[in-house]
Short mmCIF file of C-alpha atoms in Angstrom, two decimals:
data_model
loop_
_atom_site.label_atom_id
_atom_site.label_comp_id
_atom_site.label_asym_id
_atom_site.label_seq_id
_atom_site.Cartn_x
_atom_site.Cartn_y
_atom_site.Cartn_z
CA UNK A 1 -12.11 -22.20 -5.90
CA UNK A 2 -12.83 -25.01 -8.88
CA UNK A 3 -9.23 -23.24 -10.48
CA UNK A 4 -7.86 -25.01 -7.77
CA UNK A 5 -8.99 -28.37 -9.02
CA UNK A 6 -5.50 -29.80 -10.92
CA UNK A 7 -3.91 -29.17 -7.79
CA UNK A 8 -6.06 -31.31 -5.00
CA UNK A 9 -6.06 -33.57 -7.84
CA UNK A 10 -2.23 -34.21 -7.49
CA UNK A 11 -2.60 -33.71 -3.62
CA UNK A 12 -4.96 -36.38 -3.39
CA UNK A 13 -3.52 -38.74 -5.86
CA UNK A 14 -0.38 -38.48 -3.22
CA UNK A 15 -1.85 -38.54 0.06
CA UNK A 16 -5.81 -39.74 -0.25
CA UNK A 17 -8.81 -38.08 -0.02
CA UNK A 18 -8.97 -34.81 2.57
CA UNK A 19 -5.33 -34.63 2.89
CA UNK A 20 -5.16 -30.93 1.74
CA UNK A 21 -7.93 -28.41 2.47
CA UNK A 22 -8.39 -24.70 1.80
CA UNK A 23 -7.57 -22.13 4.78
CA UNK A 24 -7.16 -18.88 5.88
CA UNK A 25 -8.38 -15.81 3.75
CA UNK A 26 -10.27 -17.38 0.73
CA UNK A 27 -11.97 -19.54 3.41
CA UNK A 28 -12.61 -15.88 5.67
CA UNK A 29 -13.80 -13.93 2.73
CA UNK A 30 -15.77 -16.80 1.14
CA UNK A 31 -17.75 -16.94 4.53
CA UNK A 32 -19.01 -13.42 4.46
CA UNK A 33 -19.30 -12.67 0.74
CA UNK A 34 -16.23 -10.85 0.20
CA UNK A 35 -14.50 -11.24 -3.21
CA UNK A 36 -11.46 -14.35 -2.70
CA UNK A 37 -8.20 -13.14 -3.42
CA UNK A 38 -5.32 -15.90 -3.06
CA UNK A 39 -6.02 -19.37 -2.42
CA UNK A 40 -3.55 -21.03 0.15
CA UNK A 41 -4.00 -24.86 0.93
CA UNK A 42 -2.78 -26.93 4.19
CA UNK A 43 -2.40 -30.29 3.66
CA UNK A 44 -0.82 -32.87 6.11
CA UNK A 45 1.84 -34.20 3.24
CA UNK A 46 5.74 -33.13 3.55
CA UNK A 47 6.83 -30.51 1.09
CA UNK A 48 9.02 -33.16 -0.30
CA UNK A 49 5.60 -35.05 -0.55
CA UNK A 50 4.11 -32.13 -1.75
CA UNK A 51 6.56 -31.34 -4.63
CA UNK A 52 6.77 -35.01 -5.91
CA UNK A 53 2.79 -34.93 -6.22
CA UNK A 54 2.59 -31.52 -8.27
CA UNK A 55 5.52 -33.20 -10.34
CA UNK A 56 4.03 -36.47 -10.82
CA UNK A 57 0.99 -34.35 -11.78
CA UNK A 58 2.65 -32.20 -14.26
CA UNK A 59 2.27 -29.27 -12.66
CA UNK A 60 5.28 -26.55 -11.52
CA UNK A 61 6.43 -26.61 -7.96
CA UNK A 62 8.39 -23.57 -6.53
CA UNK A 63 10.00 -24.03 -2.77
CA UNK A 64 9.03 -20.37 -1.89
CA UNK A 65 8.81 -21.09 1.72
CA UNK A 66 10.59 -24.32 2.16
CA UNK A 67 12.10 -23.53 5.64
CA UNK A 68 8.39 -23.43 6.77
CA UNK A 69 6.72 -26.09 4.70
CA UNK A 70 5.61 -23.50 1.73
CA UNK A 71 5.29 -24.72 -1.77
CA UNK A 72 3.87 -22.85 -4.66
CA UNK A 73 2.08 -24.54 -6.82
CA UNK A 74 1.27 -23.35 -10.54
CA UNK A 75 -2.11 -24.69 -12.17
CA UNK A 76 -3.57 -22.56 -14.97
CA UNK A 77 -1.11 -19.82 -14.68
CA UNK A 78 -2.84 -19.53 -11.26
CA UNK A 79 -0.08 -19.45 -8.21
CA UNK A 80 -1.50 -21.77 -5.03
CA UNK A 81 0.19 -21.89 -1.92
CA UNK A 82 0.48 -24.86 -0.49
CA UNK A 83 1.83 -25.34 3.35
CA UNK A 84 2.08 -28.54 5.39
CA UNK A 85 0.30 -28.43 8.63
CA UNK A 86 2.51 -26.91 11.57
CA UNK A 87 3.37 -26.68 15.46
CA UNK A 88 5.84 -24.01 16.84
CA UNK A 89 8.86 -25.79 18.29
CA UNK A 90 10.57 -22.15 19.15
CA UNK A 91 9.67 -18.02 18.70
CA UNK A 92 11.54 -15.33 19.25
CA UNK A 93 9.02 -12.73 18.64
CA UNK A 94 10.19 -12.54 15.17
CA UNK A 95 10.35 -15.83 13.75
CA UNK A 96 9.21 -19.01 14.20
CA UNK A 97 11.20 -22.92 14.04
CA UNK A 98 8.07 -25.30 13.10
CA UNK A 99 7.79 -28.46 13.05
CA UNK A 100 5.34 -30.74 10.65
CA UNK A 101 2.48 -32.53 11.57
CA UNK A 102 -0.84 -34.41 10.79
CA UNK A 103 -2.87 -32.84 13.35
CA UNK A 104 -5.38 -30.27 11.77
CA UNK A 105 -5.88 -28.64 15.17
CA UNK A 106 -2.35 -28.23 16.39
CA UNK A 107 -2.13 -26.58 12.96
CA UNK A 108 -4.85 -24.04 13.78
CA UNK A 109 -3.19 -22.85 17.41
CA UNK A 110 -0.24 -21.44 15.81
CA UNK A 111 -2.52 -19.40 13.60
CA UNK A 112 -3.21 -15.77 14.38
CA UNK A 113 -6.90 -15.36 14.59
CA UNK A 114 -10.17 -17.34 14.96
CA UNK A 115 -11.25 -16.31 11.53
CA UNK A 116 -8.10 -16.74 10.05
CA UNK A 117 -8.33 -20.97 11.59
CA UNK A 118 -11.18 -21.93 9.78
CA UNK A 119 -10.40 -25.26 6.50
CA UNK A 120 -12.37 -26.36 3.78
CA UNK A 121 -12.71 -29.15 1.82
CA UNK A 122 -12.89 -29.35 -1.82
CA UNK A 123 -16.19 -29.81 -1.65
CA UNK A 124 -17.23 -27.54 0.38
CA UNK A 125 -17.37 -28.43 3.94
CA UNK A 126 -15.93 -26.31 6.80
CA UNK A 127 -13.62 -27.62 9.66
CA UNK A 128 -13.47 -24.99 12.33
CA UNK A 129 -10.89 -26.44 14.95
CA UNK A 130 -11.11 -23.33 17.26
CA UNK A 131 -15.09 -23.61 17.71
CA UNK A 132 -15.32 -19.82 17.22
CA UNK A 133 -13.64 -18.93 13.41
CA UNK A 134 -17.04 -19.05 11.86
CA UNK A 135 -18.56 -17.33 14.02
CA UNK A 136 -16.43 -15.04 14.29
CA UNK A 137 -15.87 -14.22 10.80
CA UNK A 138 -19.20 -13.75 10.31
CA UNK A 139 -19.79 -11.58 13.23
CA UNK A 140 -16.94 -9.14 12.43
CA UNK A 141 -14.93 -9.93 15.98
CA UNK A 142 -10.80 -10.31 15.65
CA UNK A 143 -10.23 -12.64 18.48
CA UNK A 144 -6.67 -14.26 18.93
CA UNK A 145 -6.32 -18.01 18.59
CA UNK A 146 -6.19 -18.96 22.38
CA UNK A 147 -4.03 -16.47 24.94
CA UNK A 148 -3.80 -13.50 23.18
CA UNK A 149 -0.48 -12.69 25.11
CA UNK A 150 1.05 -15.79 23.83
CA UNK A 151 0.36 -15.04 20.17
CA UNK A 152 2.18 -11.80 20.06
CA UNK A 153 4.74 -13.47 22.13
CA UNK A 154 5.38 -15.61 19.05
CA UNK A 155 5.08 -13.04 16.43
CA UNK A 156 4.80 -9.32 17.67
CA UNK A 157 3.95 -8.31 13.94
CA UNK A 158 0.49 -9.78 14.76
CA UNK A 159 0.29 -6.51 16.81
CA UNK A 160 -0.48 -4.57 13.38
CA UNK A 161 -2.32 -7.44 11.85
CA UNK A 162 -4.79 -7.17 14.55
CA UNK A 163 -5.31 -3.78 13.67
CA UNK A 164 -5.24 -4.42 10.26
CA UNK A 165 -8.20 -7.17 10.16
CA UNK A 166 -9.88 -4.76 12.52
CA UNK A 167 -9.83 -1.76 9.83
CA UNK A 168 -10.94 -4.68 7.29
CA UNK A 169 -13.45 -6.93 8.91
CA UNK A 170 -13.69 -5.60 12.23
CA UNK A 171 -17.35 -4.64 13.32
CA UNK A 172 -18.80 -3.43 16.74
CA UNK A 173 -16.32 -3.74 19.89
CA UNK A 174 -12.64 -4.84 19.54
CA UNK A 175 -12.16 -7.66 21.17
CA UNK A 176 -10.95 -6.19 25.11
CA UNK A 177 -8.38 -9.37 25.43
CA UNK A 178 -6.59 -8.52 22.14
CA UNK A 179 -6.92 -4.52 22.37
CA UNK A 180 -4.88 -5.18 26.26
CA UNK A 181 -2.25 -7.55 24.85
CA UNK A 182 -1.17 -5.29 21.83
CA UNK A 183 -1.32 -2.58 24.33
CA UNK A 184 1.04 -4.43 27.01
CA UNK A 185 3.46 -5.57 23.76
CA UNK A 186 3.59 -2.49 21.29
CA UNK A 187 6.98 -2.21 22.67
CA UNK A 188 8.19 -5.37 21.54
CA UNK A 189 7.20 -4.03 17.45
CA UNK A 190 11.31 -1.95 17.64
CA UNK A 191 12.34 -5.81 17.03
CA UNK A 192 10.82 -6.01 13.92
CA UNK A 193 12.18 -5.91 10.56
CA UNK A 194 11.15 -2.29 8.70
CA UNK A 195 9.71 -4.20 5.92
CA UNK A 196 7.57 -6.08 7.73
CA UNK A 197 6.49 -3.58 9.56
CA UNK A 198 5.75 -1.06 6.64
CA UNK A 199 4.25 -3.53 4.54
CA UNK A 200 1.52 -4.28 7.06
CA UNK A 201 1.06 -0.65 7.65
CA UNK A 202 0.17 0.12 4.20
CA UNK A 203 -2.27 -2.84 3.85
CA UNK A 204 -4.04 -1.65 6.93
CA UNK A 205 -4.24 1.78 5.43
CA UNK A 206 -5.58 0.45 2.26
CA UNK A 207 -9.09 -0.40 4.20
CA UNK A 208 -11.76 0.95 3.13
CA UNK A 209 -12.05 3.18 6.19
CA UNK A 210 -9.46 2.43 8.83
CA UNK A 211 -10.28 5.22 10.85
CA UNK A 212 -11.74 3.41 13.59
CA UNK A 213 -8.38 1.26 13.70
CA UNK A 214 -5.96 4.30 13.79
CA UNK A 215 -7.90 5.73 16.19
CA UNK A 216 -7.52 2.65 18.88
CA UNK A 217 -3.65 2.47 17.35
CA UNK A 218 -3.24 5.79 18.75
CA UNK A 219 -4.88 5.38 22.00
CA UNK A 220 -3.11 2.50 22.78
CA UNK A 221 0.18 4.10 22.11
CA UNK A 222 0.65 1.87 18.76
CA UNK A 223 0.48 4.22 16.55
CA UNK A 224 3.16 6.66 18.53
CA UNK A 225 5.76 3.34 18.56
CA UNK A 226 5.66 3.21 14.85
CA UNK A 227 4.96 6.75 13.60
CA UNK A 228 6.00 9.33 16.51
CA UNK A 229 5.26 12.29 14.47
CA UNK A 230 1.23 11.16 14.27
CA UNK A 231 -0.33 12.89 17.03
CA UNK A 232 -3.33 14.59 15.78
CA UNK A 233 -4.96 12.20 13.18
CA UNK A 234 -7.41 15.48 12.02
CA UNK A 235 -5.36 15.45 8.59
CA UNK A 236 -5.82 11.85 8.24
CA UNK A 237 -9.69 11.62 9.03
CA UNK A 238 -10.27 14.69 6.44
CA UNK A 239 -8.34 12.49 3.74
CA UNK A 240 -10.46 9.45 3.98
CA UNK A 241 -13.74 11.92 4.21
CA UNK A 242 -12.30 13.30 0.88
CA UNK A 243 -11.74 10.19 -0.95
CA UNK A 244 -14.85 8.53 0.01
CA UNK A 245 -16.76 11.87 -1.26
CA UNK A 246 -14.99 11.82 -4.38
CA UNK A 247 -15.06 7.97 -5.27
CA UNK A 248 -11.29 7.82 -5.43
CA UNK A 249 -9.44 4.77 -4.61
CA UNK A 250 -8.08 4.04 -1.29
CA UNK A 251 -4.85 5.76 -1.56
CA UNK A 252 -2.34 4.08 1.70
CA UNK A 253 0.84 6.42 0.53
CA UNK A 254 -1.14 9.46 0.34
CA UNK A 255 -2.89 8.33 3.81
CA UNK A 256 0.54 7.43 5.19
CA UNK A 257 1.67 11.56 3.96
CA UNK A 258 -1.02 12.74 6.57
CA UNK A 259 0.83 10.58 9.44
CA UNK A 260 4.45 11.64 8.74
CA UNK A 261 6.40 15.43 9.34
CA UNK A 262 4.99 17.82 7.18
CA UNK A 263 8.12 18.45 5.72
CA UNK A 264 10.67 16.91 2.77
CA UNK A 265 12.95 15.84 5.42
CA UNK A 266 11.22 14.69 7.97
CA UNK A 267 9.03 12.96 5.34
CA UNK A 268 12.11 11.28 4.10
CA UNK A 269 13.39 10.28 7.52
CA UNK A 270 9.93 8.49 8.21
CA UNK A 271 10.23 6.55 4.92
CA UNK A 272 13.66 5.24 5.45
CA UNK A 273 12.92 4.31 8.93
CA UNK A 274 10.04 2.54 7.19
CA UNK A 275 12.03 0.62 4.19
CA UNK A 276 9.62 2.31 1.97
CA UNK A 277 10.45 1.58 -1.58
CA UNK A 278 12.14 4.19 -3.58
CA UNK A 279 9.35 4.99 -5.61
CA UNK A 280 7.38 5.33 -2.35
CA UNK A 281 9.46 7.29 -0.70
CA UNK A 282 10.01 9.55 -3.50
CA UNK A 283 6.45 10.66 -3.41
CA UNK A 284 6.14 11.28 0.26
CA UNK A 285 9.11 13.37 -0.31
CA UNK A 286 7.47 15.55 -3.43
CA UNK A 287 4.10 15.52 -1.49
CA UNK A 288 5.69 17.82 0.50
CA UNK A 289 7.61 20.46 -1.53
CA UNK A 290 6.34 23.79 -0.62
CA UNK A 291 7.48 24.82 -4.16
CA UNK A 292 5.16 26.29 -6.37
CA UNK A 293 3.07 27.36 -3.58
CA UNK A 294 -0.30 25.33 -3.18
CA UNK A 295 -3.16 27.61 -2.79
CA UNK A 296 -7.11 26.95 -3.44
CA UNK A 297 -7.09 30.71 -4.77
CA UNK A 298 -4.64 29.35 -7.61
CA UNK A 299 -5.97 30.82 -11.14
CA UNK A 300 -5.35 28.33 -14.10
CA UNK A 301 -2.59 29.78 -15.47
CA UNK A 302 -0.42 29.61 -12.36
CA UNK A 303 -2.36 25.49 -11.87
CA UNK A 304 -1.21 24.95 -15.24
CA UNK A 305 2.55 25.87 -14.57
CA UNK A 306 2.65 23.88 -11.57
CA UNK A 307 1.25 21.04 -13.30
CA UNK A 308 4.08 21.47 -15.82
CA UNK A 309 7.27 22.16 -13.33
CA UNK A 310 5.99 19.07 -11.18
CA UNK A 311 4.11 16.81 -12.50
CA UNK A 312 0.20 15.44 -12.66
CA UNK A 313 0.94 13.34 -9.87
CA UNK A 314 2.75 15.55 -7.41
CA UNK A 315 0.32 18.71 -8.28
CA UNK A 316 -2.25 16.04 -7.38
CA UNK A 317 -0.79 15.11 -4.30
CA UNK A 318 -0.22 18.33 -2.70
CA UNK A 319 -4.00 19.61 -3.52
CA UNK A 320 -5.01 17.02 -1.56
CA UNK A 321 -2.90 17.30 1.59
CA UNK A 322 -3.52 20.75 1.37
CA UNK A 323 -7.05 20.11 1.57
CA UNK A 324 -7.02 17.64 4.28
CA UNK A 325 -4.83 19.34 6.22
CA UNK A 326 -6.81 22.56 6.17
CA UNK A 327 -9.73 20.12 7.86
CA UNK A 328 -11.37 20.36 4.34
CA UNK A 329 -12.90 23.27 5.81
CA UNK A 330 -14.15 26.13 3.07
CA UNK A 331 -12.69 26.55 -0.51
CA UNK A 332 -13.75 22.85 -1.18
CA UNK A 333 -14.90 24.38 -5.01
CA UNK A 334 -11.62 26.02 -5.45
CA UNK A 335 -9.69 22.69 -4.49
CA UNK A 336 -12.50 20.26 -6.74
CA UNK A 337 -11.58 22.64 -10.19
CA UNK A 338 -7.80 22.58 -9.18
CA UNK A 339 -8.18 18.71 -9.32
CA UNK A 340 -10.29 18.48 -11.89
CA UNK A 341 -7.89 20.66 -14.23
CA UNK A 342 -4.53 18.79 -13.43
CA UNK A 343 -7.21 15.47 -14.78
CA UNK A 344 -8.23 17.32 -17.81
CA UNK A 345 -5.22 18.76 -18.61
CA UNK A 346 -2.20 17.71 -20.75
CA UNK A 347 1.47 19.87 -20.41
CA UNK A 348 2.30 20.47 -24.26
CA UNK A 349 5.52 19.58 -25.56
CA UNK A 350 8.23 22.56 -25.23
CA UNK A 351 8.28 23.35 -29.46
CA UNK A 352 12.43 24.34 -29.61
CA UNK A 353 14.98 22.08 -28.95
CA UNK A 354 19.12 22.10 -28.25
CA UNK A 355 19.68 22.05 -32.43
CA UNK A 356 17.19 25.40 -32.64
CA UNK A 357 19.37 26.71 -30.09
CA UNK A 358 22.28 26.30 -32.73
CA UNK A 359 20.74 26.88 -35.53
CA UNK A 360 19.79 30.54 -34.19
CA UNK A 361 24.07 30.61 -34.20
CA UNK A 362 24.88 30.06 -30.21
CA UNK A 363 27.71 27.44 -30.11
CA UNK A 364 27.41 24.04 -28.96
CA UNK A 365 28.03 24.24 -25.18
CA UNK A 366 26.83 25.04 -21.97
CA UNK A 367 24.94 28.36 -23.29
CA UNK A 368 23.18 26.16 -25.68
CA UNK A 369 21.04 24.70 -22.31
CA UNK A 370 21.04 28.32 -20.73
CA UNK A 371 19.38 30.01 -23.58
CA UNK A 372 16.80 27.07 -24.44
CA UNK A 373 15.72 27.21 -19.83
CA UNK A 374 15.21 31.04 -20.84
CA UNK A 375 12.97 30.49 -23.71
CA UNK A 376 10.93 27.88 -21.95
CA UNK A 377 10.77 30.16 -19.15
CA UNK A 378 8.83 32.50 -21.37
CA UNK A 379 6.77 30.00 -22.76
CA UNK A 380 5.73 29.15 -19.94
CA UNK A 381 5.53 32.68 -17.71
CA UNK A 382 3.19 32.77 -21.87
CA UNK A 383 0.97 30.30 -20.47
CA UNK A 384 2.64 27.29 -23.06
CA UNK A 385 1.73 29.73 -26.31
CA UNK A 386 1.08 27.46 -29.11
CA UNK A 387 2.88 29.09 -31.81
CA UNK A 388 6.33 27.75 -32.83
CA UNK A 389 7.41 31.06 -34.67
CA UNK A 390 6.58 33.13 -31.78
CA UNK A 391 9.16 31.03 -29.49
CA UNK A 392 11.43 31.56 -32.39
CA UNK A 393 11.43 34.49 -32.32
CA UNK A 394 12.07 35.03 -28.51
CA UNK A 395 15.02 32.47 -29.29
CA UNK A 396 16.36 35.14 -32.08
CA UNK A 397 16.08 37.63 -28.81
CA UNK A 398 17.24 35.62 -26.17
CA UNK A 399 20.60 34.51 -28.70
CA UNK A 400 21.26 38.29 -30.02
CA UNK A 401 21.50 39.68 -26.36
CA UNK A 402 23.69 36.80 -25.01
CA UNK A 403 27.24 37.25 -25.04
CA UNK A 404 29.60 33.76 -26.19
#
């Protein structure tokens, strides 16, 4: 947190000593040793205040959230967020009008959770307003800030986020107040923005094991108002069990593939209902081709051509849905080597091109793209032959027996 330095500097030099303190996550994780990500900073000046104190300072202001108090500051190439203290004036469920103000614990009721409520000084020392963020960090227990009700009645997305600090920090119980209050307002998530909605869905499934989490999602009916088509979360539970075997990195598209239909469509329904990005939804889409067939009783040669017709990636992706979805039960050596040879494994160059086409005298055209599919086709059905004059050859063949 010293990076931060330049920019309670400029606070300071604006609005005194303790005017601006650190708050929120770096302040969460910092309690119980977790590695600090981005460092966001309340202070009690205006953003008008705010941005005329990084200015004076020399330092780059960006409005990013200026509607809400939010300005970005830029120290060090470093982005800090920087938001003047709050107090809901109105909610909708949705979104919030605030108003500013110097109080530090009027500031801390609109915030989501005890842990999340808990400042820090520059130098060090903690203000918990709530009495219970400390403690609660520390202990692992996602309690709302106040009425539990209340808090979802001012943001429903705090629904998922409960769920999603849960699968993160969450240990023992949940918290019986907050599991009954996302219970009673799951149905009040339909108002949300997709975005929203998917993006805090795929940081929850980016835990390191959010089993636990998906499990009370689904027996609170959660899960069903977001993702109908996960009701048996076997496939799921077998793909973090795989990934934690194998030391892979938490994967949330590839976990997110075990919760929608098992099918290209359906897949691609789910993603657009989700906003998914394009890349994103593209995958979930391949992840689910049933061509080439997926089998752990592939041999090589047949691994090798499905590598090459679809990819690293997608070959990847389907061995393990596959696996998960067969409960990972047998065949696990079969599916390892199939993974471990899509790794190890580069698709060679095709060796003929369009102007070998020609030059073995078919005419520039359509035919020229026919004939060169046909060669490749025997390259590969050849299992990707290294020898250039071989292919020639089956080019002289293929060209002699076409007619123009």
């Amino acid at each position: 947190m010293k990076t931060a330095a330049p920019v309670f500097d400029a606070l300071e030099a604006k609005g005194g000593p303790g005017c601006a303190r650190f708050v929120g996550g770096c302040v969460r994780n910092a309690l119980i040793g977790q590695p600090v990500g981005d460092l966001d900073i309340a202070t009690i000046l205006t953003p008008d205040q705010v941005t005329q104190a990084l200015v004076a300072a020399g330092l780059k202001a960006v409005p990013t959230g200026i509607d809400h108090g939010t300005i970005t500051a830029v120290a060090g190439g470093q982005p800090f967020e920087i938001t003047t203290l709050r107090r809901d004036v109105a909610t909708d469920g949705r979104r919030a009008v605030v108003a500013f103000t110097q109080d530090w614990s009027e500031d801390a009721q609109r915030r989501d959770f005890n842990l999340n409520a808990v400042y820090c000084d520059r130098e060090g020392n903690l203000f918990d307003p709530t009495g219970q963020g400390v403690a609660d960090a520390q202990a692992g227990r996602i309690v709302f800030v106040g009425d539990a009700a209340t808090r979802i009645e001012e943001d429903s997305l705090r629904i998922l986020r409960f769920f999603r600090f849960l699968a993160w920090y969450g240990k023992g119980e949940p918290d019986a107040a907050a599991v009954a209050a996302c219970t009673a307002g799951k149905g009040l998530l339909k108002n949300l923005a997709a975005e929203r909605v998917a993006k805090e869905l795929l940081k929850l499934l980016a835990a390191y094991d959010p089993r636990p989490a998906l499990a009370l999602m689904a027996q609170t009916g959660v899960l069903a108002e977001l993702l109908p088509a996960a009701q048996d979360l076997s496939a799921f539970n077998a793909m973090i069990e795989f990934e934690v075997d194998q030391l892979f990195t938490n994967d949330p598209v590839l976990r997110l593939a075990t919760l929608v239909p098992n099918d290209q469509i359906g897949a691609g329904k789910a993603a657009e209902a989700l906003r998914l990005s394009n890349d994103q939804k593209e995958r979930l889409i391949q992840a689910m081709g049933k061509t080439p067939r997926i089998t752990s009783w592939m041999s090589p040669r047949e691994s090798r051509r499905a590598v090459y017709q679809i990819g690293v990636g997608t070959f990847s992706d389907r061995i393990k849905l596959a696996w998960a979805n067969a409960g990972r039960t047998g065949a696990t050596h079969q599916w390892r080597g199939l993974l471990a040879l899509a790794e190890s494994w580069t698709p060679p160059p095709f060796p003929l091109t369009g102007q070998d086409v020609i030059n073995s005298g078919v005419p520039k055209g359509p035919m020229v793209g026919l004939v060169l599919r046909e060669v490749e086709d025997w390259w590969i059905d050849h299992d990707f032959i290294d020898d250039k004059f071989s292919a020639i050859e089956k080019l002289k063949a293929v060209a002699q027996g076409m007619a123009y």
